[in-house]
Short mmCIF file of C-alpha atoms in Angstrom, two decimals:
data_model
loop_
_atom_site.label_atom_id
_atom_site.label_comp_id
_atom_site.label_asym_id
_atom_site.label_seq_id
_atom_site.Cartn_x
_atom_site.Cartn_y
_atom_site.Cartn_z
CA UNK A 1 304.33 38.98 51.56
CA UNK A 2 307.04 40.07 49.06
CA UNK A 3 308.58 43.47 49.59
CA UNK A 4 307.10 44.29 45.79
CA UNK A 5 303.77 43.84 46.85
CA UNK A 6 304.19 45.67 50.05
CA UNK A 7 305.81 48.71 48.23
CA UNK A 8 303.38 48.42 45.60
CA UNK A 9 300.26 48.44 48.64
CA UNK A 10 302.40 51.64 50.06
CA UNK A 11 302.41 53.70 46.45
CA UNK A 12 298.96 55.23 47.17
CA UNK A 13 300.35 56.30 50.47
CA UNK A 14 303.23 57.74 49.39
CA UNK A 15 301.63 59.59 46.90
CA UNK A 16 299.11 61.27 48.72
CA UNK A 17 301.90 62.15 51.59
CA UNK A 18 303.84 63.88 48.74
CA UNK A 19 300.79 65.89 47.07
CA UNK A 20 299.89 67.13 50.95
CA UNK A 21 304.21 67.50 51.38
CA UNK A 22 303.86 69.87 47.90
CA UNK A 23 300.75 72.10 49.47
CA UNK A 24 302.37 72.68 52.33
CA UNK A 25 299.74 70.66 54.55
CA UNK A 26 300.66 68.55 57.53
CA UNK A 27 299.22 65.19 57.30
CA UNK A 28 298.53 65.20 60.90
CA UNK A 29 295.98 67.78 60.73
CA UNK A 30 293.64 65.04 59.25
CA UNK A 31 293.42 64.17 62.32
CA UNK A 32 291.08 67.10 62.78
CA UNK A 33 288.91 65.89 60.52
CA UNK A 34 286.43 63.59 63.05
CA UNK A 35 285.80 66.71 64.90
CA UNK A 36 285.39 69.24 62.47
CA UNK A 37 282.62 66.47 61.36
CA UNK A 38 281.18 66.42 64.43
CA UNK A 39 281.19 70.24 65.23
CA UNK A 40 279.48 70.46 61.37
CA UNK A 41 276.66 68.20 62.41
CA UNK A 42 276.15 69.30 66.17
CA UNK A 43 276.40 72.74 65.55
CA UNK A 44 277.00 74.20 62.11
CA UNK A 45 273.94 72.53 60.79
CA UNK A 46 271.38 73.03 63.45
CA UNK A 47 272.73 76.84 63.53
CA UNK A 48 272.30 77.18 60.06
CA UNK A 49 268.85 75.48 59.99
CA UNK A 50 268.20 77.83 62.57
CA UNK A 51 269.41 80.75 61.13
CA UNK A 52 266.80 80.08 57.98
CA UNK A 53 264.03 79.51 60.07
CA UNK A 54 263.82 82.59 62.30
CA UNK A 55 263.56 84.34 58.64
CA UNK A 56 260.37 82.70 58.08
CA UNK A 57 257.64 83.86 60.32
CA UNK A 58 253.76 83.46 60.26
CA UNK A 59 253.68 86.96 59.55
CA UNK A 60 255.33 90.17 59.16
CA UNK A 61 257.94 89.32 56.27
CA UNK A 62 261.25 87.64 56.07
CA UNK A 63 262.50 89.98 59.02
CA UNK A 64 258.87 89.75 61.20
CA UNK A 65 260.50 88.05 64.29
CA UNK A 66 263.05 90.24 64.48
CA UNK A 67 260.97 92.86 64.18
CA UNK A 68 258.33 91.44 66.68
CA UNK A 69 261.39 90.91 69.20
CA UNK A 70 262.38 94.66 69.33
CA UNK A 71 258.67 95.94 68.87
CA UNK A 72 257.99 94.58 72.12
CA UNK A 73 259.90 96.69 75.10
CA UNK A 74 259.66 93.21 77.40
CA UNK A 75 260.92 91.02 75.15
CA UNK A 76 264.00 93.75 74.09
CA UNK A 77 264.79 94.52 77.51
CA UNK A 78 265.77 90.40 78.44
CA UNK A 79 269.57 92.04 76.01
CA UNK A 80 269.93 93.91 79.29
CA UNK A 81 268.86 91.75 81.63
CA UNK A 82 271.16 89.41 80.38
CA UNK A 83 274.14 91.43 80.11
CA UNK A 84 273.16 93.14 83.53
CA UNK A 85 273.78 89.48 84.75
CA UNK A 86 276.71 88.29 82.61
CA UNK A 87 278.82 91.16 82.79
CA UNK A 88 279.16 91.86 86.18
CA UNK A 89 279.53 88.07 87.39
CA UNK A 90 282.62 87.74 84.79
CA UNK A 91 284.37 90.50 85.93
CA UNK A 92 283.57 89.76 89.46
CA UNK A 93 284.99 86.04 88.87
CA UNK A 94 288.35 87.23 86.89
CA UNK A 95 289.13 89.96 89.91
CA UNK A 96 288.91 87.24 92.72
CA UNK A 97 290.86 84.82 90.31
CA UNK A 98 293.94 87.12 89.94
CA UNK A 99 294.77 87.70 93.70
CA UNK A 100 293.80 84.31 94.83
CA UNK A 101 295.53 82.43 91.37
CA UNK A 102 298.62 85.24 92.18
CA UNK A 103 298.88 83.64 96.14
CA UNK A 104 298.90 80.05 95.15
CA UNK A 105 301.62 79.93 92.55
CA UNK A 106 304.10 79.05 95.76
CA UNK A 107 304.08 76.50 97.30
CA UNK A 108 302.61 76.33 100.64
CA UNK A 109 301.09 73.49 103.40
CA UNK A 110 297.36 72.66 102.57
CA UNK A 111 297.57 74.37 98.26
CA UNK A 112 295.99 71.08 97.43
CA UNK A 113 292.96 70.90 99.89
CA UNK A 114 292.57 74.69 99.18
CA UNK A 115 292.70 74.10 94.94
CA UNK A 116 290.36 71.09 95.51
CA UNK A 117 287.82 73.12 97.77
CA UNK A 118 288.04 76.40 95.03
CA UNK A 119 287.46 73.63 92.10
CA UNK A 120 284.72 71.80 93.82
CA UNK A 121 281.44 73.82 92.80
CA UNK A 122 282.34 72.60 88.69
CA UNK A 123 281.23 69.34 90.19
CA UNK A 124 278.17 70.43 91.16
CA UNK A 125 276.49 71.93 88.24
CA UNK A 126 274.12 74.98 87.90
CA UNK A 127 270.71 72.78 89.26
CA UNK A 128 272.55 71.77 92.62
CA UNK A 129 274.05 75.21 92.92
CA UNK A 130 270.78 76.88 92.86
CA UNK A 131 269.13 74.56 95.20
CA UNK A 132 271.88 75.00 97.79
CA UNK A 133 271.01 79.39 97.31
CA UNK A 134 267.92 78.28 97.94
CA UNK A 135 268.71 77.04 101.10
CA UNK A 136 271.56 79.10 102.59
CA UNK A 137 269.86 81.99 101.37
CA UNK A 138 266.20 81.76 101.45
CA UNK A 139 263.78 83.06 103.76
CA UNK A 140 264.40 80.49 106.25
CA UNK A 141 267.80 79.52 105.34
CA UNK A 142 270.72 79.59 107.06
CA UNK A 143 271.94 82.74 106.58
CA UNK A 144 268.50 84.71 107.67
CA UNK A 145 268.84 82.48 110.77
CA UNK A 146 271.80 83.61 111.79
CA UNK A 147 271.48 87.39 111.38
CA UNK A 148 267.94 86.53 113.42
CA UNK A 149 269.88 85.40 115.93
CA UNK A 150 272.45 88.24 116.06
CA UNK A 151 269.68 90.73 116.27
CA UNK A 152 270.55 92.13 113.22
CA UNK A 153 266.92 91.16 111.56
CA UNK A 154 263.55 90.97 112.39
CA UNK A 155 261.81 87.31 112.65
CA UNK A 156 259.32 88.31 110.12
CA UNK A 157 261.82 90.62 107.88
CA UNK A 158 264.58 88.70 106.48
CA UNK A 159 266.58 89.95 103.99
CA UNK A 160 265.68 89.12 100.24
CA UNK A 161 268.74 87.57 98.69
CA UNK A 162 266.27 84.78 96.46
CA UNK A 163 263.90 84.69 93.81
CA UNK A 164 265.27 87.99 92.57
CA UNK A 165 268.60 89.19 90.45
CA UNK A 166 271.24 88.16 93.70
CA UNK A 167 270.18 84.88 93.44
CA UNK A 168 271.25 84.44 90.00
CA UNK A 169 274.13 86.36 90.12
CA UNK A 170 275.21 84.45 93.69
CA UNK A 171 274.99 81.40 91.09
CA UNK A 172 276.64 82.65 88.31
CA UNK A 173 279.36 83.84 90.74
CA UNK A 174 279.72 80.07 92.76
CA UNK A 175 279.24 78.02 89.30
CA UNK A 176 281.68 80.35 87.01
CA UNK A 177 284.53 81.36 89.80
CA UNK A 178 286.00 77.70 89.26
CA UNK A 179 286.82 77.97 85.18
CA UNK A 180 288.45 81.75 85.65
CA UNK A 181 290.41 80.93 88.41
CA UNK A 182 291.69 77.32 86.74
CA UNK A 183 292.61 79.68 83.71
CA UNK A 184 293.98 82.23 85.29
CA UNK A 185 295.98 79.96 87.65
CA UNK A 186 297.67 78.52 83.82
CA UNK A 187 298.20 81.82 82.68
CA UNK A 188 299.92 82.96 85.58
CA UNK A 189 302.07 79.74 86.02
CA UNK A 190 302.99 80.41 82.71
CA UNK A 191 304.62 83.75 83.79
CA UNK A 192 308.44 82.81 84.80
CA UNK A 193 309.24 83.80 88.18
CA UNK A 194 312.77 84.83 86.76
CA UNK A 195 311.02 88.00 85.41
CA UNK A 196 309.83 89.30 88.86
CA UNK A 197 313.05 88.25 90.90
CA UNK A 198 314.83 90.63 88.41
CA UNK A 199 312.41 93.26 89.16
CA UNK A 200 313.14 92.90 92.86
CA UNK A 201 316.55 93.09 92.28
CA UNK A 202 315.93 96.48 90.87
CA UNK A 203 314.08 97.57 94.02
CA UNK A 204 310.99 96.87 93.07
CA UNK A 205 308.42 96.09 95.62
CA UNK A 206 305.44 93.84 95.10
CA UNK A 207 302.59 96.08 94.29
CA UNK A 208 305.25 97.34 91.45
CA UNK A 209 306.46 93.85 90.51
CA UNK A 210 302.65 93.05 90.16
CA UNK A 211 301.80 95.85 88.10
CA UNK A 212 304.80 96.60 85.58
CA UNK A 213 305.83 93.26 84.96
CA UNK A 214 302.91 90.86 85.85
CA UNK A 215 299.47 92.20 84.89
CA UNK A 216 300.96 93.45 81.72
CA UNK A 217 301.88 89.80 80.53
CA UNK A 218 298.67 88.21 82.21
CA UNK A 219 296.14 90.93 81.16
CA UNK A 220 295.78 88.93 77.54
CA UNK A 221 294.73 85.78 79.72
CA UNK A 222 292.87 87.95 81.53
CA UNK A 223 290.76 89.39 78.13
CA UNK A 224 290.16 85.83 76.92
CA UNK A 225 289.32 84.17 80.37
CA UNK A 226 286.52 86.91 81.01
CA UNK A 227 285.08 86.15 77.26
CA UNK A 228 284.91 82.32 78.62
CA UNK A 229 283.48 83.33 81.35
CA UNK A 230 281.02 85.61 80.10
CA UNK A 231 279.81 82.99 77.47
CA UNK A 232 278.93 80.88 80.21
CA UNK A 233 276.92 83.13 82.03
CA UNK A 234 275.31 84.77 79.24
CA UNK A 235 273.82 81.52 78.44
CA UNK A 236 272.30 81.39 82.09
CA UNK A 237 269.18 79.27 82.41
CA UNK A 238 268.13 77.05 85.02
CA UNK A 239 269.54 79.35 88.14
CA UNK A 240 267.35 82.51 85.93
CA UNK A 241 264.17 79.90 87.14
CA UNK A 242 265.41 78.85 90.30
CA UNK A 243 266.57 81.12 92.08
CA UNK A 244 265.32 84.09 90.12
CA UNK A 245 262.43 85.63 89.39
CA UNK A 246 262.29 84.77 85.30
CA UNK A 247 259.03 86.58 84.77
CA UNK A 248 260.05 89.62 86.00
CA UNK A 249 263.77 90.63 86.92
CA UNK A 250 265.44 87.74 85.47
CA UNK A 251 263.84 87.24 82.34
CA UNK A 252 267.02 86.66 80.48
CA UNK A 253 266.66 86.34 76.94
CA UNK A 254 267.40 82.37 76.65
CA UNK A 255 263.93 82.30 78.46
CA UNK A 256 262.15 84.00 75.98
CA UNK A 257 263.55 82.04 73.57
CA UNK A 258 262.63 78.68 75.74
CA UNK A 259 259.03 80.03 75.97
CA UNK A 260 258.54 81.40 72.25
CA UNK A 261 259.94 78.22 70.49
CA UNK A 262 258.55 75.18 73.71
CA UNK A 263 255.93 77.23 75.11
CA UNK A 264 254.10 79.34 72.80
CA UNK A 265 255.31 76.57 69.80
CA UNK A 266 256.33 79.49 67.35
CA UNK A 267 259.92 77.93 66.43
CA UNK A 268 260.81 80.86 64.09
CA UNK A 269 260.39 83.61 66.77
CA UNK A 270 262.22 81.31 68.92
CA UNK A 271 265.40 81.08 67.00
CA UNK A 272 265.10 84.61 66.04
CA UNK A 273 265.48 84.85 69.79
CA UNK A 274 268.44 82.79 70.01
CA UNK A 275 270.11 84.45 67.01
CA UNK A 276 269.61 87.66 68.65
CA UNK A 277 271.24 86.14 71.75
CA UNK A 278 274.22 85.04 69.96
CA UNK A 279 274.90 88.17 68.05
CA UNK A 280 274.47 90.64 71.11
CA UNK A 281 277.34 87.28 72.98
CA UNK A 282 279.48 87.95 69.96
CA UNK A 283 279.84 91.69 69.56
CA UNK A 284 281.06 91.86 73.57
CA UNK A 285 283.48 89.11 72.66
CA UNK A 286 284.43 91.28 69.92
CA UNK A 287 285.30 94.25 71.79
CA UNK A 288 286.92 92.31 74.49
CA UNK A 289 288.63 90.59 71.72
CA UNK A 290 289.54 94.28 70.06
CA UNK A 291 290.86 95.73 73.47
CA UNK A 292 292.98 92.37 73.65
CA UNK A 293 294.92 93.36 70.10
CA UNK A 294 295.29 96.74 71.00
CA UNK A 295 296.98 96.24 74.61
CA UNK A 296 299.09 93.00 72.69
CA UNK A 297 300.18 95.24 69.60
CA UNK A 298 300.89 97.87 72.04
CA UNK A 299 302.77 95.78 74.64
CA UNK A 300 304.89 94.12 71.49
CA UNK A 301 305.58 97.75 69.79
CA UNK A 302 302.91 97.28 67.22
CA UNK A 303 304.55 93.89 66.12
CA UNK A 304 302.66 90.57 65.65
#
């Protein structure tokens, strides 16, 4: 091949290189372009779809499902339910993730075996979780049997921790503690020791070093790793069932919209539901999110 014809077959090339050069667009980002197709069709279209359909209802108007959701004190009350989950086992998994992430960042004899052991229930998955509560916890389970045998419970009385809201939140806890502790762990490792040595040169002791100069720079991690983590136990499911008690105390709202839109076949109430569900997700992201700026503009002097 000739090098006219090559530079001739390269011309197209070239040009379009220089019209992205001219727009100020890196040709790389096309690269982006398979998944932003594949986050259109997986997500953006079926939300959308969605979207439309919880607007059209049997009855009641455009806004009837909505209205039917918050007409009904049951169905209104799974917002709180949810969040009475969700919000408590985030910020229970983020506090154990700081001390324990803040201990391994030395080195020290048996950090892998320990990282391995902390990592292990992401393996698992929320259905094998909830069947192992089931069986430390339950009636009969382990944990009954040994407080039996201590004395410090009757035979016929052990203690509920199943089929009720501990359950779930025992699963959110086990299930979610991996992902905030593997972020926090990165956020903290991204914190240069250098910074806290010079504190200590200053006479500052740990609890001080930890406070002025550390949580400061990890509490952004922090913010987003609880939003993470709250997404995935807002969307709590199977453990709700399992080891919950989803027609009463664990109704969470994804249920309702599993039984309005599989159970009860009325698809518009059911993604009314789950529109409901995502907006109530987003506005605590958004506050989280809004208490994230402020403490960043404030730590920065009101730069950036």
């Amino acid at each position: 091949m000739s090098a006219a014809t090559v530079t001739v077959a390269d011309a197209p090339k070239a040009a379009l290189r220089h019209r992205l050069a001219e727009r100020g667009v890196d040709r790389t980002l096309l690269l982006l372009l398979p998944g932003v197709i594949a986050m259109a069709a997986l997500f953006c279209y079926p939300f959308i779809y969605g979207l439309g359909l919880s607007f059209q209802p049997a009855k009641g108007g455009v806004f009837g499902a909505y209205s039917a959701f918050f007409g009904d004190s049951f169905s209104e009350g799974t917002i709180w339910t949810t969040l009475g989950l969700a919000i408590p086992a985030s910020l229970i998994n983020v506090g154990l993730s700081v001390p324990i992430s803040y201990r391994m960042r030395g080195d020290f004899r048996g950090k892998r075996l320990l990282l391995t052991l902390l990592v292990v229930p992401i393996t698992l998955g929320t259905v094998l979780t909830a069947e192992g509560i089931l069986e430390y916890f339950g009636p009969v389970g382990w944990f009954n049997l040994t407080l039996q045998k201590l004395g410090l419970v009757g035979a016929g009385h052990p203690i509920t921790l199943v089929n009720d809201y501990w359950g779930v939140l025992f699963s959110l806890i086990i299930s979610g503690f991996p992902f905030a502790f593997l972020l926090t762990h990165s956020y903290l490792s991204g914190i240069h020791p250098a910074l806290e040595k010079a504190a200590a040169t200053l006479g500052a002791g740990w609890w001080q070093r930890f406070r002025f100069v550390t949580f400061p720079l990890l509490l952004p991690g922090l913010l987003t790793t609880f939003c993470l983590t709250f997404v995935l136990a807002f969307s709590v499911f199977p453990s709700a069932i399992m080891v919950g008690d989803p027609d009463g105390r664990t109704h969470v709202i994804s249920i309702e919209a599993y039984e309005q839109a599989l159970q009860n076949f009325n698809y518009p109430q059911g993604c009314a539901d789950a529109m409901i569900m995502t907006a109530a997700m987003l506005l605590v992201i958004g506050l989280v999110m809004g208490v994230r700026r402020f403490f960043y503009t404030g730590s920065t002097g009101g730069k950036g």
